[in-house]
Amino acid sequence: MEIEFRSDVDVELVKSSASDSDVVFAARVSTQGERTRETTEDTESALFGLINFLMRERHGSPFEHSVMTFYVRAPIFVWREHMRHRMASYNEESGRYRVLNPVFYVPNDERKLVQIGKAGAYTFELGDQQQHQITDQAFKESCKQAYEQYEKMLAAGVAREVARGVLPVTTYSSAYVTMNARAMMNFLSLRRGVEGSHFPSYPQREIEMVAEKYEEVFQKLMPQTHKAFIGNGRVAP
Amino acid sequence: MEIEFRSDVDVELVKSSASDSDVVFAARVSTQGERTRETTEDTESALFGLINFLMRERHGSPFEHSVMTFYVRAPIFVWREHMRHRMASYNEESGRYRVLNPVFYVPNDERKLVQIGKAGAYTFELGDQQQHQITDQAFKESCKQAYEQYEKMLAAGVAREVARGVLPVTTYSSAYVTMNARAMMNFLSLRRGVEGSHFPSYPQREIEMVAEKYEEVFQKLMPQTHKAFIGNGRVAP
Amino acid sequence: MEIEFRSDVDVELVKSSASDSDVVFAARVSTQGERTRETTEDTESALFGLINFLMRERHGSPFEHSVMTFYVRAPIFVWREHMRHRMASYNEESGRYRVLNPVFYVPNDERKLVQIGKAGAYTFELGDQQQHQITDQAFKESCKQAYEQYEKMLAAGVAREVARGVLPVTTYSSAYVTMNARAMMNFLSLRRGVEGSHFPSYPQREIEMVAEKYEEVFQKLMPQTHKAFIGNGRVAP
Amino acid sequence: MEIEFRSDVDVELVKSSASDSDVVFAARVSTQGERTRETTEDTESALFGLINFLMRERHGSPFEHSVMTFYVRAPIFVWREHMRHRMASYNEESGRYRVLNPVFYVPNDERKLVQIGKAGAYTFELGDQQQHQITDQAFKESCKQAYEQYEKMLAAGVAREVARGVLPVTTYSSAYVTMNARAMMNFLSLRRGVEGSHFPSYPQREIEMVAEKYEEVFQKLMPQTHKAFIGNGRVAP
């Protein structure tokens, strides 16, 4: 199989049941009980008003009834971080059940390569040309070599689950991910480093690339919720 | 407010993103990775085949991407059991934020009133006429009296959250409940007592009434999944 | 059985595996890996330094390895709120398996009875003498009457699970509760209304009484963690 | 740094608050409520009797109050499977915060290398001498080469979090893992392939090696619980 090197991630919305009015309906059960269902159409500004109140007061549960399913393709080292989010559902490509493809993430020229500062207070800066060259070459050689060893073992009849041990964590893997809007905001608050966040976060760039794509979808599906999330300093309720 | 006595529960599907093919798409990521999305239409029997395999082998995660939201109205003692299911999202009517209505569950003539046998091996049988009469009267008098005391405190300016202390656990309360299909099957396996279940369960009748209504909806939305669930002895994967 | 009225809650530590150094050991795996286990004794101030960093930066996972188990006795309406905290383990007294005792919570003279202000901006104030008298009488009469109806049904051979329907939500129930330190801080941040909290909360007084007793134990077991929790505005990491 | 190849995993109990009597105390709250705490010493056979009942009837919650914390060192591909168990707490060594050591898992001669049969019905058999040789060589060459590229990037000033991309999933990583006894039994039921299990499982050998070591500890800490788990076909309650 031909080796492929990429520097981005794929995030596609597969399906969703997520809207601002779902949040409002769920929240209104508290105060209206059996009459919740009679509710008439709300204006955008009425939606925003209640949602903003919930966000500010950290009433998180009404956001749990809105759910999104994504197909995501990203390097294994991103999945390793992603799966630490336990409030989500995952089905991932399996190196036990299929031969993994030779598709590898390699940092491109925009990827900041150099870490400045001490533990707990890092910033990242672009590398110089040589650093980028060394990185590009190291990734490509190493991935190519590892995949050759993988294929050699497979050709000799060694089980996929054993042979895959040599593949690097920069190998792409794909998964279905389902998350509700509350978990989504938790993910976004931790996995994007946005100026003006109430609690600053320092995500690795590659998982942030996933988070950015999630956020675009989230904003489209639930614009008032997203607006209130931003307005309240990106603190997950 | 006029007192109302009822003997049933309300379960309405509010929205869903749940289907047999969602299960299959999610499961196929394991073996097909990036080609999952190319998948063409499956026949019902192909869906059943894979779903039945997943159910039998207890691969539960592909069922988590299908999600259902219900509006449910049931007595508080049912909610007390329902909320023990932690893999679900809830928003319930609040006795702090609103005056609770005088609507109370009272067992009707079909409710088996008498428990026969010793701990761990109970069966229930219909009561005699007198037992049903005593129960009916006890519920009605007690609820009526409690609600009068509730109203008396409210009239005196006592806070709702305090006054509601006297209301009985048979008072109806309503909530939004969101569950995925895996959690749903766990709920159904524990909250219905069906002959031929691989692991027998002995739910209280009133939560079983909720479970029965959930199951009707679940079966309509995900017929092959439901069929495989039944066929495998109602064991949640 | 003789009726008992109480105005407090019981919280006893049953067992624990919780300490500041557990937090530090777990956190150090990140940076020290296999050498984590060599760690020598830390001074209190070293413990506080790292723990405070974790708290401030919202690294919550190292707090999950410290676990506390409590025996708690509180009114049912408190349990209804408590069980909304899904990151905990519960075993509660069952009205299906035993005859519930006639022990009821009744607000005492210190309980603020009157709610002032509008939704989302309430304060509570002490009631006048008459309000306290009405409340005391309403609770006592109502509970007494409900318990008599309960006993009448039991005497007639009606099952416990049916008869308990008339018991009020102010009836005491007891449970084992196990929580880790991260869940504990989440509970404390939401269930205590403390001046100077970064995110203010407005818990019902009775669950706050449970939270106060939890916090005493938590502070004793994990003093540096508690200090950092307070110092960072009672925001759960 | 000198490269190290290993073929085993480390599992050490760090601390625990776990015993058979904890299970029994928690379960007795259901039936004895406030009198739970008076309970006198139980004989082993009394413990087993109640625990076996709970296991058989699938009352899982009393097992949640017993908690174990482990230090585990295993290859990344094992962690990838381990972290799918969401009912656990993890702190893992970070390739962002430290330079990862050149310690790699390589299958030894006892590792069955060859997968026989079709999807869903595999068995594994020992490879022939040549297959073992190819595997050994492929792993060693590939790991050595990857680590050299890793070091080359680090030497050029490239950030650890970038450079680690080339490291293979067979690299060892260590973590603290905290699990309660219910989650433990779920893990053991899925991650060991034991004859006579009620629901057969087909774990990858390397995570099974972790599971075997967990099970030894679990059996020592909670012998009656373990006995009941085995006796009921290794079905997690």
Coordinates of C-alpha atoms in Angstrom, one line a residue, chain A:
Chain A
M1 CA 0.0 0.0 0.0
E2 CA 1.2 3.5 -0.7
I3 CA 2.3 5.6 2.2
E4 CA 0.3 8.8 2.8
F5 CA 1.4 11.8 5.0
R6 CA -1.1 14.3 6.1
S7 CA -1.2 17.3 8.5
D8 CA -4.8 17.7 9.3
V9 CA -7.7 15.9 10.9
D10 CA -11.2 14.9 9.6
V11 CA -14.3 15.8 11.6
E12 CA -17.7 15.1 10.0
L13 CA -21.1 15.4 11.7
V14 CA -22.8 12.0 11.2
K15 CA -26.1 12.9 12.9
S16 CA -27.5 15.0 15.7
S17 CA -30.4 15.6 17.9
A18 CA -29.3 19.0 19.3
S19 CA -30.9 22.4 19.4
D20 CA -31.2 25.4 21.6
S21 CA -34.9 24.8 22.1
D22 CA -34.1 21.3 23.5
V23 CA -32.2 23.0 26.2
V24 CA -35.0 25.3 27.0
F25 CA -37.7 22.5 27.0
A26 CA -35.6 20.4 29.4
A27 CA -34.9 23.4 31.7
R28 CA -38.6 24.3 31.8
V29 CA -39.6 21.0 33.3
S30 CA -38.2 22.3 36.6
T31 CA -40.6 25.1 36.8
Q32 CA -43.5 24.0 34.6
G33 CA -43.7 20.3 35.0
E34 CA -46.6 18.8 33.1
R35 CA -47.2 22.0 31.2
T36 CA -43.7 22.0 29.7
R37 CA -45.1 20.4 26.6
E38 CA -47.5 23.2 25.8
T39 CA -44.7 25.6 25.3
T40 CA -45.0 27.8 22.2
E41 CA -42.3 28.9 19.9
D42 CA -39.6 31.1 21.5
T43 CA -37.8 34.0 20.0
E44 CA -34.1 33.7 19.6
S45 CA -33.6 36.3 22.3
A46 CA -35.9 34.5 24.7
L47 CA -33.9 31.3 24.1
F48 CA -30.7 33.2 24.7
G49 CA -32.0 34.7 27.9
L50 CA -32.8 31.4 29.6
I51 CA -29.8 29.6 28.2
N52 CA -27.5 32.3 29.4
F53 CA -29.0 32.1 32.8
L54 CA -28.4 28.4 32.9
M55 CA -24.8 28.8 31.7
R56 CA -24.1 31.5 34.2
E57 CA -25.6 29.7 37.2
R58 CA -23.9 26.5 36.1
H59 CA -27.1 24.4 35.6
G60 CA -25.5 21.9 33.3
S61 CA -28.1 19.1 33.1
P62 CA -30.5 20.7 30.5
F63 CA -27.6 20.7 28.0
E64 CA -27.3 16.9 28.2
H65 CA -30.4 16.2 26.1
S66 CA -28.7 17.5 23.0
V67 CA -26.5 14.9 21.4
M68 CA -24.1 14.9 18.4
T69 CA -22.4 12.0 16.6
F70 CA -19.2 12.6 14.7
Y71 CA -16.9 10.6 12.4
V72 CA -13.4 11.7 13.3
R73 CA -10.0 10.7 11.8
A74 CA -6.9 11.7 13.8
P75 CA -3.6 10.4 14.9
I76 CA -3.5 7.9 17.7
F77 CA -1.8 10.3 20.0
V78 CA -4.9 12.5 19.7
W79 CA -7.2 9.6 20.4
R80 CA -5.1 8.9 23.5
E81 CA -6.1 12.3 24.8
H82 CA -9.6 12.2 23.5
M83 CA -10.5 9.0 25.2
R84 CA -9.7 10.5 28.6
H85 CA -13.1 12.2 28.2
R86 CA -15.2 9.5 29.7
M87 CA -18.5 11.3 29.1
A88 CA -18.7 10.2 25.5
S89 CA -19.3 7.1 23.4
Y90 CA -16.6 5.7 21.1
N91 CA -16.2 3.1 18.5
E92 CA -12.7 3.1 17.0
E93 CA -11.0 1.3 14.2
S94 CA -9.3 -1.8 15.5
G95 CA -5.8 -2.9 14.8
R96 CA -6.9 -6.4 15.9
Y97 CA -9.7 -6.7 13.3
R98 CA -8.2 -5.0 10.2
V99 CA -4.8 -4.1 8.6
L100 CA -4.1 -0.5 9.4
N101 CA -3.5 1.8 6.5
P102 CA -0.1 3.6 6.1
V103 CA -1.5 7.0 6.7
F104 CA 0.6 9.1 9.1
Y105 CA 0.3 12.6 10.6
V106 CA 3.4 14.8 10.0
P107 CA 3.6 18.3 11.4
N108 CA 3.5 20.9 8.7
D109 CA 5.3 24.3 8.5
E110 CA 2.6 26.0 10.6
R111 CA 3.0 23.6 13.5
K112 CA 4.8 25.4 16.3
L113 CA 7.7 23.1 17.1
V114 CA 9.5 24.7 20.0
Q115 CA 8.4 24.8 23.6
I116 CA 9.6 27.8 25.6
G117 CA 9.4 28.2 29.3
K118 CA 9.1 25.9 32.3
A119 CA 6.6 23.3 33.4
G120 CA 3.1 24.8 33.8
A121 CA 3.9 27.9 31.8
Y122 CA 4.9 26.9 28.3
T123 CA 4.4 28.7 25.1
F124 CA 5.1 27.3 21.7
E125 CA 6.9 29.0 18.8
L126 CA 7.6 28.1 15.2
G127 CA 10.8 26.2 14.7
D128 CA 13.5 27.4 12.3
Q129 CA 13.8 25.8 8.9
Q130 CA 16.2 23.2 10.0
Q131 CA 14.0 22.1 12.9
H132 CA 11.1 21.7 10.5
Q133 CA 13.2 19.8 8.1
I134 CA 14.6 17.4 10.7
T135 CA 11.1 16.8 12.0
D136 CA 9.6 16.2 8.6
Q137 CA 12.4 13.8 7.7
A138 CA 12.3 12.0 11.0
F139 CA 8.6 11.4 10.8
K140 CA 8.7 10.2 7.2
E141 CA 11.6 7.9 7.6
S142 CA 10.4 6.5 10.9
C143 CA 6.9 5.9 9.7
K144 CA 8.0 4.3 6.4
Q145 CA 10.4 2.0 8.2
A146 CA 7.8 1.0 10.8
Y147 CA 5.2 0.3 8.2
E148 CA 7.7 -1.9 6.3
Q149 CA 8.3 -3.9 9.5
Y150 CA 4.5 -4.2 10.0
E151 CA 4.0 -5.5 6.5
K152 CA 6.9 -7.9 6.8
M153 CA 5.4 -9.5 9.9
L154 CA 1.9 -9.6 8.3
A155 CA 3.5 -11.3 5.2
A156 CA 5.1 -13.9 7.5
G157 CA 1.6 -14.7 8.9
V158 CA 2.0 -12.9 12.2
A159 CA -1.4 -11.7 13.7
R160 CA -2.4 -8.1 13.1
E161 CA -2.8 -7.4 16.8
V162 CA 0.9 -8.4 17.3
A163 CA 2.4 -6.8 14.3
R164 CA 0.7 -3.4 14.9
G165 CA 2.9 -3.0 18.0
V166 CA 5.6 -1.3 15.8
L167 CA 3.3 1.3 14.4
P168 CA 3.8 4.9 15.7
V169 CA 1.3 6.9 17.6
T170 CA 1.2 9.3 14.7
T171 CA -0.7 6.7 12.7
Y172 CA -4.2 7.8 11.8
S173 CA -7.2 6.0 13.3
S174 CA -10.9 6.8 12.8
A175 CA -13.8 6.6 15.2
Y176 CA -17.4 7.4 15.8
V177 CA -17.8 9.8 18.7
T178 CA -21.1 10.7 20.4
M179 CA -21.2 13.5 22.9
N180 CA -23.9 15.6 24.5
A181 CA -23.7 19.4 24.5
R182 CA -22.5 19.5 28.1
A183 CA -19.7 17.1 27.5
M184 CA -18.9 19.0 24.3
M185 CA -18.5 22.3 26.2
N186 CA -16.3 20.5 28.7
F187 CA -14.2 19.2 25.8
L188 CA -14.0 22.6 24.2
S189 CA -13.1 24.4 27.5
L190 CA -10.1 22.0 28.0
R191 CA -9.1 21.4 24.4
R192 CA -8.9 24.8 23.0
G193 CA -6.6 27.6 24.1
V194 CA -8.6 30.7 23.5
E195 CA -7.7 34.1 24.7
G196 CA -10.1 35.4 27.3
S197 CA -11.2 32.0 28.6
H198 CA -12.0 32.2 32.2
F199 CA -9.9 29.2 32.9
P200 CA -7.0 29.1 30.4
S201 CA -6.1 25.7 28.8
Y202 CA -3.0 24.6 27.0
P203 CA -4.1 21.8 24.7
Q204 CA -1.7 20.0 22.3
R205 CA -2.2 21.6 18.9
E206 CA -3.5 18.4 17.2
I207 CA -6.4 17.8 19.5
E208 CA -7.2 21.5 19.4
M209 CA -7.6 21.0 15.6
V210 CA -10.3 18.5 16.3
A211 CA -11.9 20.8 18.9
E212 CA -12.0 23.6 16.4
K213 CA -13.9 21.5 14.0
Y214 CA -16.3 20.3 16.7
E215 CA -16.9 23.9 17.7
E216 CA -17.9 25.0 14.2
V217 CA -20.5 22.2 14.1
F218 CA -21.7 22.9 17.7
Q219 CA -22.1 26.6 16.9
K220 CA -24.2 25.9 13.9
L221 CA -26.5 23.4 15.7
M222 CA -26.9 25.4 18.9
P223 CA -26.1 29.1 18.2
Q224 CA -27.6 30.5 21.4
T225 CA -25.9 27.9 23.5
H226 CA -22.6 28.6 21.9
K227 CA -23.0 32.3 22.3
A228 CA -23.8 31.9 26.0
F229 CA -20.8 29.5 26.3
I230 CA -18.5 32.2 24.8
G231 CA -20.1 35.0 26.8
N232 CA -19.5 33.2 30.1
G233 CA -15.8 32.7 29.5
R234 CA -16.0 29.2 27.9
V235 CA -16.7 27.6 31.3
A236 CA -18.6 24.4 30.8
P237 CA -21.7 24.4 33.0

